[in-house]
mmCIF file of C-alpha atoms in Angstrom:
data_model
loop_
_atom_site.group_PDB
_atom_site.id
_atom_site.type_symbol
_atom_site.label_atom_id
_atom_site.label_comp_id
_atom_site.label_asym_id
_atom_site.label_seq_id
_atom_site.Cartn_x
_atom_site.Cartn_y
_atom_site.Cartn_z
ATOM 1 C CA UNK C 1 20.094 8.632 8.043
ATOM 2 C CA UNK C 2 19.772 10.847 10.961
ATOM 3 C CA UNK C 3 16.703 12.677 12.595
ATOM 4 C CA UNK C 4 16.526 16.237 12.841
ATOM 5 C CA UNK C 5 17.571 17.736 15.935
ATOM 6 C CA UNK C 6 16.313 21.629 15.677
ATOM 7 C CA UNK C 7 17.555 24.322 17.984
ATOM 8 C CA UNK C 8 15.417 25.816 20.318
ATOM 9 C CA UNK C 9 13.106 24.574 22.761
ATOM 10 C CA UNK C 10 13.044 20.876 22.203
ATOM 11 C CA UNK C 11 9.457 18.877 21.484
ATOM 12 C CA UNK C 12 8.864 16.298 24.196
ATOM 13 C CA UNK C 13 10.751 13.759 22.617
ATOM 14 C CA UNK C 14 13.187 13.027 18.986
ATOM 15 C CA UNK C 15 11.434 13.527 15.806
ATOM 16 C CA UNK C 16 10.772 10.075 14.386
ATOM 17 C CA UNK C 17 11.544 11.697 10.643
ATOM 18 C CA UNK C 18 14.450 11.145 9.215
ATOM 19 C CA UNK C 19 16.830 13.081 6.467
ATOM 20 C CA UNK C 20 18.286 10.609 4.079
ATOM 21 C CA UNK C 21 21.069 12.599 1.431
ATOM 22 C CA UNK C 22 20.791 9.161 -0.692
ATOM 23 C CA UNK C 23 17.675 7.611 -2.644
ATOM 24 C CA UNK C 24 15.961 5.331 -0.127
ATOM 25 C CA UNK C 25 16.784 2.475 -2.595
ATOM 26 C CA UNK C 26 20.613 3.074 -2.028
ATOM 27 C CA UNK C 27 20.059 3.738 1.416
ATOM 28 C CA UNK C 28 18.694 0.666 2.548
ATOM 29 C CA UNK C 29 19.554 -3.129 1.168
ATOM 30 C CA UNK C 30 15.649 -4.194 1.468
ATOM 31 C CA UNK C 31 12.220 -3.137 1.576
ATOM 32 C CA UNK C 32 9.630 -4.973 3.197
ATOM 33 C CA UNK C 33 6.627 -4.219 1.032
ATOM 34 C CA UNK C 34 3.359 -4.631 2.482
ATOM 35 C CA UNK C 35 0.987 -5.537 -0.641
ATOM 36 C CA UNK C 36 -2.632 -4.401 -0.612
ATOM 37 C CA UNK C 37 -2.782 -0.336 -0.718
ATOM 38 C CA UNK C 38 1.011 -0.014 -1.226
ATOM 39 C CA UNK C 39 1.706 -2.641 -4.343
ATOM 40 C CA UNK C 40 -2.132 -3.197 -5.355
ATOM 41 C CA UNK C 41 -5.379 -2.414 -4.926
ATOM 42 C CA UNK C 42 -7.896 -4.761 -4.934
ATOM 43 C CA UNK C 43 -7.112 -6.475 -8.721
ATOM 44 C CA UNK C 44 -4.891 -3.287 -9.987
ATOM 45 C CA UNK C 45 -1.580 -2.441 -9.398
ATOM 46 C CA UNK C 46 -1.115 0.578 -7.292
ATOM 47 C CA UNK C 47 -0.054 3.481 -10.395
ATOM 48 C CA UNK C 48 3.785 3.902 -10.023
ATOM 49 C CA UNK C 49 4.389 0.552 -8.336
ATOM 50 C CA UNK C 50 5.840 -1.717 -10.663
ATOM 51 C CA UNK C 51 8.108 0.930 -12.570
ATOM 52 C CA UNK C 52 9.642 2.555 -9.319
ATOM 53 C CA UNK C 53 10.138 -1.115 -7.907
ATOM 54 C CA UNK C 54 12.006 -2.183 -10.849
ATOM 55 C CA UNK C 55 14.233 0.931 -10.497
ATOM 56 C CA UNK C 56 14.704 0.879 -6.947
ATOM 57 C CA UNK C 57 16.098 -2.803 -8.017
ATOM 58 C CA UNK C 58 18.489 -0.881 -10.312
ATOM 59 C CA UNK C 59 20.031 0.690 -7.039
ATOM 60 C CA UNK C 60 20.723 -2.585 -5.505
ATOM 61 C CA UNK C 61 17.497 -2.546 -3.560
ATOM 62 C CA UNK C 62 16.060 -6.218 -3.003
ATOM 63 C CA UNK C 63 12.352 -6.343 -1.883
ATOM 64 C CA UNK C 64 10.443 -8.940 -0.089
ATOM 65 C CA UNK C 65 6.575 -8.669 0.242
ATOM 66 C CA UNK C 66 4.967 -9.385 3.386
ATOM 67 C CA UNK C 67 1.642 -9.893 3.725
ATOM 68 C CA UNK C 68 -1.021 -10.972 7.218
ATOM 69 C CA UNK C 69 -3.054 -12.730 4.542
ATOM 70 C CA UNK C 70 -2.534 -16.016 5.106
ATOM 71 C CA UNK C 71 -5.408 -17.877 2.557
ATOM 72 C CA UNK C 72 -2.680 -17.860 -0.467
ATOM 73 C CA UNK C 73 0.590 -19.841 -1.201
ATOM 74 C CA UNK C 74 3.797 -17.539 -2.416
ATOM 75 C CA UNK C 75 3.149 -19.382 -5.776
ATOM 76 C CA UNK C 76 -0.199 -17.946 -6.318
ATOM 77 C CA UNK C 77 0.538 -14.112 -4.698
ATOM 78 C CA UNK C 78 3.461 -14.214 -6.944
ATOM 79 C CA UNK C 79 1.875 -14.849 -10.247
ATOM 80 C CA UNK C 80 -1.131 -12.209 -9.106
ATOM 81 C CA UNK C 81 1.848 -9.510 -9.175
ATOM 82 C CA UNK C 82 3.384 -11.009 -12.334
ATOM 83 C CA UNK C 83 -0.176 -9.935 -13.832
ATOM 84 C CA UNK C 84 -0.360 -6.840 -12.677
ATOM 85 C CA UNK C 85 3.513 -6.283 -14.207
ATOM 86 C CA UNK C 86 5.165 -6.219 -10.636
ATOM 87 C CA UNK C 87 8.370 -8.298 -10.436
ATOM 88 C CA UNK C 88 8.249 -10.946 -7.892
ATOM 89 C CA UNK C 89 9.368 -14.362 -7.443
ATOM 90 C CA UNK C 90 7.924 -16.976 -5.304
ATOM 91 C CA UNK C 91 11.288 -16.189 -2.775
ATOM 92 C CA UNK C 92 10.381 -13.086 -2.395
ATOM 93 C CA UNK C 93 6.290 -13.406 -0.653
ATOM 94 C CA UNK C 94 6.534 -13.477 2.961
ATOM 95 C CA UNK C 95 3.155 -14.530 4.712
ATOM 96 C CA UNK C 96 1.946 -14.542 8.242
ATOM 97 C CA UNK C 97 1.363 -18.429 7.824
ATOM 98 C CA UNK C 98 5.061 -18.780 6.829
ATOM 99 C CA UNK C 99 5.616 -17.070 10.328
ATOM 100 C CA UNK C 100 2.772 -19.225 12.399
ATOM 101 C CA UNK C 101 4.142 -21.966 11.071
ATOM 102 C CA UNK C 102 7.774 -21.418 12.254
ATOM 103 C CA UNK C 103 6.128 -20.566 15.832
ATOM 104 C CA UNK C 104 4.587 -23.888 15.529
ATOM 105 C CA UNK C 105 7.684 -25.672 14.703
ATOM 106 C CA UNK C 106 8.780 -24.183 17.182
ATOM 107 C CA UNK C 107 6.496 -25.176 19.700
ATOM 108 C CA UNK C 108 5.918 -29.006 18.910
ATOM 109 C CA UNK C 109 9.126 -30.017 16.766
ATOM 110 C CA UNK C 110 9.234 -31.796 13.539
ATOM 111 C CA UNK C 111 6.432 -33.831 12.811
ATOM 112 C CA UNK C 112 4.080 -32.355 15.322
ATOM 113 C CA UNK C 113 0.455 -32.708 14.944
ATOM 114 C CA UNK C 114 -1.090 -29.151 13.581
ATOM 115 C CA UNK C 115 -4.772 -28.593 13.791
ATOM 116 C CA UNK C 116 -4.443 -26.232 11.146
ATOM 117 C CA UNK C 117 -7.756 -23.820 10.486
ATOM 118 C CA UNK C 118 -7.179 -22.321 7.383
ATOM 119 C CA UNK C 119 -6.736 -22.254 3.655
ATOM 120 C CA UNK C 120 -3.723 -23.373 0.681
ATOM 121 C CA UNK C 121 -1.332 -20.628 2.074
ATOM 122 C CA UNK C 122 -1.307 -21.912 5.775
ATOM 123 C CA UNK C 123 -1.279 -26.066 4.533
ATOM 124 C CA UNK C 124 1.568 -25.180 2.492
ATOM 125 C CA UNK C 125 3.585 -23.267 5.578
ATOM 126 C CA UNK C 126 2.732 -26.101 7.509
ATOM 127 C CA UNK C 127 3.880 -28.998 5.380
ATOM 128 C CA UNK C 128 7.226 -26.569 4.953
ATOM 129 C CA UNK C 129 8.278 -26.340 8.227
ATOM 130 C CA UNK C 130 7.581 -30.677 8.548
ATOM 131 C CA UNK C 131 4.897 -30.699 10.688
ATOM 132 C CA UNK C 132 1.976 -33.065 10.051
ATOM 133 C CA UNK C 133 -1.912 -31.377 9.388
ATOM 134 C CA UNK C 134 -4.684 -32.552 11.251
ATOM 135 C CA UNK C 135 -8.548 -31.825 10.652
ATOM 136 C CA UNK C 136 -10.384 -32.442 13.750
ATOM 137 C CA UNK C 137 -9.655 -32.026 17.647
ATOM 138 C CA UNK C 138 -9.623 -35.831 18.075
ATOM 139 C CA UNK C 139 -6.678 -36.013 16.028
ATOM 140 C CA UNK C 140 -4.991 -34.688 19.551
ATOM 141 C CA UNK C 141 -3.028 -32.045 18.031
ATOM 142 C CA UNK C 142 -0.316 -30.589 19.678
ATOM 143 C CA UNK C 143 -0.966 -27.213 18.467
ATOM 144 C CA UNK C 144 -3.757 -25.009 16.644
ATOM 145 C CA UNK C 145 -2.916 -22.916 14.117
ATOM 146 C CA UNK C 146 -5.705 -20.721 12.633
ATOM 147 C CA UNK C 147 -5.440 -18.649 9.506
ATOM 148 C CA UNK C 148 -7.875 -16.782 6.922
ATOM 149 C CA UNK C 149 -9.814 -18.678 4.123
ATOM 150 C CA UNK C 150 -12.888 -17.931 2.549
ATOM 151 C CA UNK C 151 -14.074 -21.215 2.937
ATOM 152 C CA UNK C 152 -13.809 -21.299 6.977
ATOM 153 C CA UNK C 153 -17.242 -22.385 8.701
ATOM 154 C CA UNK C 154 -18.812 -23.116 11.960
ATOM 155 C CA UNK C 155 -17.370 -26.624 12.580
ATOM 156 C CA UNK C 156 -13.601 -25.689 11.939
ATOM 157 C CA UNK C 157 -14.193 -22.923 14.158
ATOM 158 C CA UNK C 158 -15.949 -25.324 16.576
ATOM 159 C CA UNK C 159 -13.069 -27.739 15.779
ATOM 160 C CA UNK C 160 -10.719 -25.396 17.010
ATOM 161 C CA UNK C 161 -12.814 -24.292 20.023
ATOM 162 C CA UNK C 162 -12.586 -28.368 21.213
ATOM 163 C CA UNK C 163 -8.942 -28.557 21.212
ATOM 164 C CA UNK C 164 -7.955 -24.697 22.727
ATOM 165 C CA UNK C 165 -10.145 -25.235 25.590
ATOM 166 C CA UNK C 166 -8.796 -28.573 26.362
ATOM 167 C CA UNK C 167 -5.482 -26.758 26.658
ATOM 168 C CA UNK C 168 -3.644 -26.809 23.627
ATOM 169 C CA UNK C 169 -1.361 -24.474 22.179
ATOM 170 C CA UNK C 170 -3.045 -21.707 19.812
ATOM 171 C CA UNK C 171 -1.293 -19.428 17.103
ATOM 172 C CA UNK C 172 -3.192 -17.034 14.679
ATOM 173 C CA UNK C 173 -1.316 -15.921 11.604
ATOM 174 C CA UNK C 174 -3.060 -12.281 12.352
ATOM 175 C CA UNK C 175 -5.711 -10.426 13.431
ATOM 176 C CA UNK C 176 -6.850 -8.055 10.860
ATOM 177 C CA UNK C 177 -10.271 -7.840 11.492
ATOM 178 C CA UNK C 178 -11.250 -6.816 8.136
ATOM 179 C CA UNK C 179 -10.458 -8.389 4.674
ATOM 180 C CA UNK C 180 -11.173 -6.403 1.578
ATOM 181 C CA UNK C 181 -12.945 -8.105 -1.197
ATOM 182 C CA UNK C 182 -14.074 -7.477 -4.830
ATOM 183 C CA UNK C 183 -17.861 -6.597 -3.301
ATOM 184 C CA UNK C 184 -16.464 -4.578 -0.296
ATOM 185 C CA UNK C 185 -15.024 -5.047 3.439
ATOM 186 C CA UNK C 186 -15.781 -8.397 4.760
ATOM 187 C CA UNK C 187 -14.551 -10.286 8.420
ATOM 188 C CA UNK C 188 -10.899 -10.855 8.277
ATOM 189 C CA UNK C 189 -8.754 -13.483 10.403
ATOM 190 C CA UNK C 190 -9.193 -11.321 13.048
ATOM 191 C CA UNK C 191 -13.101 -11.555 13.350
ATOM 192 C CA UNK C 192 -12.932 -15.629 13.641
ATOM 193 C CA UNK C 193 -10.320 -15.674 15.547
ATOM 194 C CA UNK C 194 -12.371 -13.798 17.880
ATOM 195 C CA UNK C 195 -15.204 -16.443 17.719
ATOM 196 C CA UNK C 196 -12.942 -18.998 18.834
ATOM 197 C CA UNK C 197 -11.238 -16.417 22.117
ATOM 198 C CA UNK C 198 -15.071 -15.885 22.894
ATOM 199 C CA UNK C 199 -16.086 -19.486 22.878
ATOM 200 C CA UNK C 200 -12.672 -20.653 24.596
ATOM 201 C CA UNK C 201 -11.542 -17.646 26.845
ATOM 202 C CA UNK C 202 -8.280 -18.112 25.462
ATOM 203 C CA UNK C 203 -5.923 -15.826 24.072
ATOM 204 C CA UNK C 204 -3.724 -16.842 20.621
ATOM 205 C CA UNK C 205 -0.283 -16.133 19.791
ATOM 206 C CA UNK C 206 -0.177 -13.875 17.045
ATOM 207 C CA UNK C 207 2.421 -14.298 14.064
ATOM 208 C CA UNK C 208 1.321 -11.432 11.910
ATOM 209 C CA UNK C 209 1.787 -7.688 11.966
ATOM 210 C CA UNK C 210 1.963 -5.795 14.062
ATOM 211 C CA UNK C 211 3.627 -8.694 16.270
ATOM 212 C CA UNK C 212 7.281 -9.299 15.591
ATOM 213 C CA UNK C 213 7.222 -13.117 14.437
ATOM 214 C CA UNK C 214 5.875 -11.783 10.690
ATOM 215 C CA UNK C 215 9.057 -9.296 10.857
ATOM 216 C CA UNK C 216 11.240 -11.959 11.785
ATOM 217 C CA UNK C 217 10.144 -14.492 9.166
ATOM 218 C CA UNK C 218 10.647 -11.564 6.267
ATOM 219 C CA UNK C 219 14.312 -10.374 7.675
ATOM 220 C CA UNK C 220 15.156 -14.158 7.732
ATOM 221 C CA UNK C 221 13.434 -15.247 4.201
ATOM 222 C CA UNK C 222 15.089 -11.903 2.901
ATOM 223 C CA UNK C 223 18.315 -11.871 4.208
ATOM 224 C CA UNK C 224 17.915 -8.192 4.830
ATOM 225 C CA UNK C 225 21.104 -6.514 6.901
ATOM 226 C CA UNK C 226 19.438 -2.919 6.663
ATOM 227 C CA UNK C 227 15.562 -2.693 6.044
ATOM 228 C CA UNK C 228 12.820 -0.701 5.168
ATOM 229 C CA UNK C 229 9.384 -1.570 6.045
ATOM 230 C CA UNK C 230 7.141 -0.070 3.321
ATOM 231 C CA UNK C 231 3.467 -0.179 4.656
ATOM 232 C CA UNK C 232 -0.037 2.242 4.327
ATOM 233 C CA UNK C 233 -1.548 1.070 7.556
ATOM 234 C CA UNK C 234 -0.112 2.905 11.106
ATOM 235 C CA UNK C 235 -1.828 0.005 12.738
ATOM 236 C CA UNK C 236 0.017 -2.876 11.051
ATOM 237 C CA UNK C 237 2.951 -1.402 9.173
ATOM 238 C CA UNK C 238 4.225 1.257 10.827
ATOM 239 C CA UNK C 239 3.403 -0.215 14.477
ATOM 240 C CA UNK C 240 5.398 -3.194 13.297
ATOM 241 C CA UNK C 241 7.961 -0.992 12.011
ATOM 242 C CA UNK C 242 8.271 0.755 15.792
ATOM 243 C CA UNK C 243 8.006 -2.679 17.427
ATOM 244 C CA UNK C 244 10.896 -4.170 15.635
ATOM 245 C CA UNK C 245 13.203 -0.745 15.856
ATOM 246 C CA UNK C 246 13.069 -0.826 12.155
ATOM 247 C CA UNK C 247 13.089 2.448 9.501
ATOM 248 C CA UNK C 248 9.735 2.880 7.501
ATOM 249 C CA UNK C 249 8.199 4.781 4.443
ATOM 250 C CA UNK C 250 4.481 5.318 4.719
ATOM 251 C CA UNK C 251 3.264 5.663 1.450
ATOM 252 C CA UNK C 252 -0.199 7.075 0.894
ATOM 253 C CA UNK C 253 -1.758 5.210 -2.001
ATOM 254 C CA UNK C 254 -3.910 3.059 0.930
ATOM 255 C CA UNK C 255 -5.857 3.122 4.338
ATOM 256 C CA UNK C 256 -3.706 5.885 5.624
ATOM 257 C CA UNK C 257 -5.253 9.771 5.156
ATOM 258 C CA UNK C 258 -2.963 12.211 5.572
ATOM 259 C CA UNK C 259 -5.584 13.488 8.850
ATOM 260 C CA UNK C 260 -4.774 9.860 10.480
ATOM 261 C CA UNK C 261 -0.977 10.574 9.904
ATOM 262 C CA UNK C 262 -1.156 13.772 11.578
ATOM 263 C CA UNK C 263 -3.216 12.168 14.839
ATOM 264 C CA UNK C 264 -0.674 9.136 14.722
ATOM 265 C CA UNK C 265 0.462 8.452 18.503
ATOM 266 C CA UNK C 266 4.202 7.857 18.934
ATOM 267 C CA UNK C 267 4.392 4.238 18.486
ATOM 268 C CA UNK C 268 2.784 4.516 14.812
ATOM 269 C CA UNK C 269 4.790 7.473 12.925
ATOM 270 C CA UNK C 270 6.700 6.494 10.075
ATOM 271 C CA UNK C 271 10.222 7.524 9.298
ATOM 272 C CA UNK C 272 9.235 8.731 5.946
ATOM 273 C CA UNK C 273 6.380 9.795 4.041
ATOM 274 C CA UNK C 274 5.435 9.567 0.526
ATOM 275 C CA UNK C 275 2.696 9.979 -1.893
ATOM 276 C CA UNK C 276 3.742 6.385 -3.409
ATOM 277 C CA UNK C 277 6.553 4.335 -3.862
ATOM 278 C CA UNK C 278 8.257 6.431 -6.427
ATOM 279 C CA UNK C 279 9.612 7.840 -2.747
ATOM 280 C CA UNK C 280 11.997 4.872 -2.666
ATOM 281 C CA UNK C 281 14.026 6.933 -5.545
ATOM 282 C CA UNK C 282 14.572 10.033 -3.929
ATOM 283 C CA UNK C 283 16.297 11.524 -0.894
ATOM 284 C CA UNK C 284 14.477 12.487 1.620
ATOM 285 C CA UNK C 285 14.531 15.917 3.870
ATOM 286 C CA UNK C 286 13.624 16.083 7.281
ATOM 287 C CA UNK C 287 11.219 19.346 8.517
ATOM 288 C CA UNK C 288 13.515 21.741 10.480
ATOM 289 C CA UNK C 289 12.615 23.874 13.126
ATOM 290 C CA UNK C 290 12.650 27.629 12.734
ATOM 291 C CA UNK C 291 11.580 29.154 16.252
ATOM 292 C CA UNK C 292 7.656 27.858 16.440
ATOM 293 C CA UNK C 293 7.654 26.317 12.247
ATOM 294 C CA UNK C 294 8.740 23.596 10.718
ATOM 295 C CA UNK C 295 9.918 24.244 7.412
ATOM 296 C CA UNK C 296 10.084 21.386 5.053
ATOM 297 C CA UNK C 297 10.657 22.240 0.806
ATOM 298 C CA UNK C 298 9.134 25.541 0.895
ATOM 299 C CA UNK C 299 6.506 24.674 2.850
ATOM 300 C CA UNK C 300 6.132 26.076 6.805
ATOM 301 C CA UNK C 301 3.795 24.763 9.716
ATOM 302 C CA UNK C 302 2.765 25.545 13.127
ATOM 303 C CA UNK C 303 0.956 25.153 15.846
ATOM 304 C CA UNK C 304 -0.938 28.561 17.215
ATOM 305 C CA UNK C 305 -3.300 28.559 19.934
ATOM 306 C CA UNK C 306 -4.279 24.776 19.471
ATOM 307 C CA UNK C 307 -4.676 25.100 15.119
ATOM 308 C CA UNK C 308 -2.365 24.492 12.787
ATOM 309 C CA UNK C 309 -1.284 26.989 10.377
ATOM 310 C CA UNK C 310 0.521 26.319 6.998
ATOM 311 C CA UNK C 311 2.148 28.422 4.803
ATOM 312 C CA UNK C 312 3.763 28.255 1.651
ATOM 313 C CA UNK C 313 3.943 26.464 -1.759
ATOM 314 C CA UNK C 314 5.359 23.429 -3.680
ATOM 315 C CA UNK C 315 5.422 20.227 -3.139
ATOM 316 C CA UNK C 316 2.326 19.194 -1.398
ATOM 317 C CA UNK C 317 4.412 16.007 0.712
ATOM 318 C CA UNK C 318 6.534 18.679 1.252
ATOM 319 C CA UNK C 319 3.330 20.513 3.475
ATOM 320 C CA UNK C 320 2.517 16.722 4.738
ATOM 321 C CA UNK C 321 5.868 16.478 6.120
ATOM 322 C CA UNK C 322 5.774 20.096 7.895
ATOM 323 C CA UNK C 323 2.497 19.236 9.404
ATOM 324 C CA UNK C 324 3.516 16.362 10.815
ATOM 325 C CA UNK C 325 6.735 17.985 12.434
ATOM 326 C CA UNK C 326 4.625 20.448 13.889
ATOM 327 C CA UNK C 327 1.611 18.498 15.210
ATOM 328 C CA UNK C 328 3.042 15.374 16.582
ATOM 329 C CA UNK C 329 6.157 17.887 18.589
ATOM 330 C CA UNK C 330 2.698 19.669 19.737
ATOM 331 C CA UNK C 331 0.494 16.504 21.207
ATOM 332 C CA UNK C 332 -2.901 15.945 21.708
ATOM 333 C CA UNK C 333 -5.608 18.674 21.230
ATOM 334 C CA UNK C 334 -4.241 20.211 17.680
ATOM 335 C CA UNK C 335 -7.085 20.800 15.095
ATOM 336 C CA UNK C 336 -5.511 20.545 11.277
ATOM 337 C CA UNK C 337 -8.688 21.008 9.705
ATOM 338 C CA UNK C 338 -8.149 24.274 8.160
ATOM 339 C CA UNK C 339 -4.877 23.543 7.008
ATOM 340 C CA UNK C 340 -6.081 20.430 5.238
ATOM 341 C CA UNK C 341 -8.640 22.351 3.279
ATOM 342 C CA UNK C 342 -5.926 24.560 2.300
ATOM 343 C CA UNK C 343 -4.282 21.914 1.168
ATOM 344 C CA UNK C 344 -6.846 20.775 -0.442
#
């Protein structure tokens, strides 16, 4: 895999795109799957998902998933893709409570005392890595650790409030702010976490993406020598991805719109783009630059007096990929509007 290095007048800085002559599932020995918006959607699998998984595994590609949500055990996330006919073991889930509770271990050595805030998921990753629960800040825990559960209320966040502002040690498994649910967008880790840094003035560690501890935890679980992160947020995923100097596929069955991949500041562009994970199975071209356009398929883009213009036909990644060449060697200021209508 090698980025594109087009003649001419250079952008300011490489091309994060990459040209792969192999499948991505020969190419690299593991993906790191993120899970909601790249594997599933709420309680349906993501179309494509399962079959081009199970092929990818035909090319030698293992997978891991890795997920901030730290409410459920491996057990439980792995029979939810078992019903949805994705393959996955138990081995295979990767959570950010897996990777607080490693940082916790960490910090306090077997059989420390965990306040742990949280649901199933984070007990379990507690009780894993030998560490004793506790309930209550008079317990004198050596360590906080607060995760995601539905069932969270006032007093466990009050609970934890007690023992971070007498000084000890706090980890959150993430900070997603948002959780999505079967009635919509409700507060996420990230939004009672922040109860707890308002009411303490204390700032956590962080174990989730886009922190490295969560990347860590899934290289380690997954025994991965070359990985690809697979993710549909810029903000979690791809970030990560950056952080850790690790390849990545955006995929854009989730959060991501193509118009937030085209405004994606350099520490959030993805190595690869595609429309779902059937892009594990194919090679993968990099846009080339042609004078002031960069050609991708039989697609061209490029930047003229602050717009982008795209011409062509085919493949409409193809056009994603151009645009992206183009804008992101351009900066700030670039308006893709009428070339996303055109696109349609």
């Amino acid at each position: 895999m090698t980025a594109e290095n087009p003649d001419g007048a250079a952008p300011a800085g490489p091309l994060p795109l990459l040209t792969s002559d192999k499948a991505l599932a020969e190419a690299y020995d593991t993906a790191l799957l993120d899970l909601d918006g790249v594997v599933y959607r709420g309680e349906d699998a993501v179309p494509h998902a399962a079959e081009a998984l199970r092929e990818a595994e035909q090319y030698g590609m293992r997978r891991a998933y890795v997920t901030n949500n730290a409410s459920r055990t491996p057990d439980a996330v792995a029979e939810h893709l078992n019903k949805l006919g994705v393959p996955a073991l138990a081995a295979e889930i990767v959570t950010s409570a897996q990777a607080a509770a490693r940082m916790a271990h960490a910090c306090v050595g077997e059989g420390g005392r965990v306040l742990v805030i949280g649901g199933p998921g984070l007990r379990e990753a507690i009780a894993e890595q030998g560490l004793k629960a506790v309930a209550s800040a008079d317990d004198m825990p050596e360590v906080v650790v607060q995760g995601y559960s539905p069932d969270l209320g006032w007093k466990d966040l009050a609970e934890a409030t007690y023992a971070v502002r007498r000084g000890v040690p706090w980890i959150a498994t993430n900070t997603d702010t948002t959780v999505p649910t079967s009635r919509g967008i409700a507060p996420g880790n990230g939004t009672l976490v922040a109860a707890v840094r308002a009411a303490s003035g204390v700032i956590p560690q962080v174990a989730g993406k886009p922190e490295l501890p969560l990347h860590r935890e899934s290289v380690l679980r997954s025994g991965a020598r070359h990985p690809l992160i697979v993710g549909d947020r810029l903000d979690t995923d791809i970030e990560g991805a950056v952080r850790g100097k690790t390849d990545s596929l955006l995929v854009l069955t989730g959060v991501t719109t193509v118009r937030d991949l085209l405004a994606a500041p350099s520490d959030r562009r993805p190595n690869y783009i595609a429309d779902d994970l059937r892009g594990l199975l194919s090679p993968h071209v990099a846009p080339t630059r042609e004078g002031i356009n960069y050609a991708c398929g039989r697609w061209t883009a490029a930047v003229v007096s602050g717009q982008v213009v795209l011409h062509g036909h085919g493949e409409r990644i193809d056009a994603v990929r151009a645009m992206c060449a183009a804008m992101w060697a351009a900066g700030e200021g670039v308006d893709a509007s009428d070339a996303l209508a055109q696109l349609g």
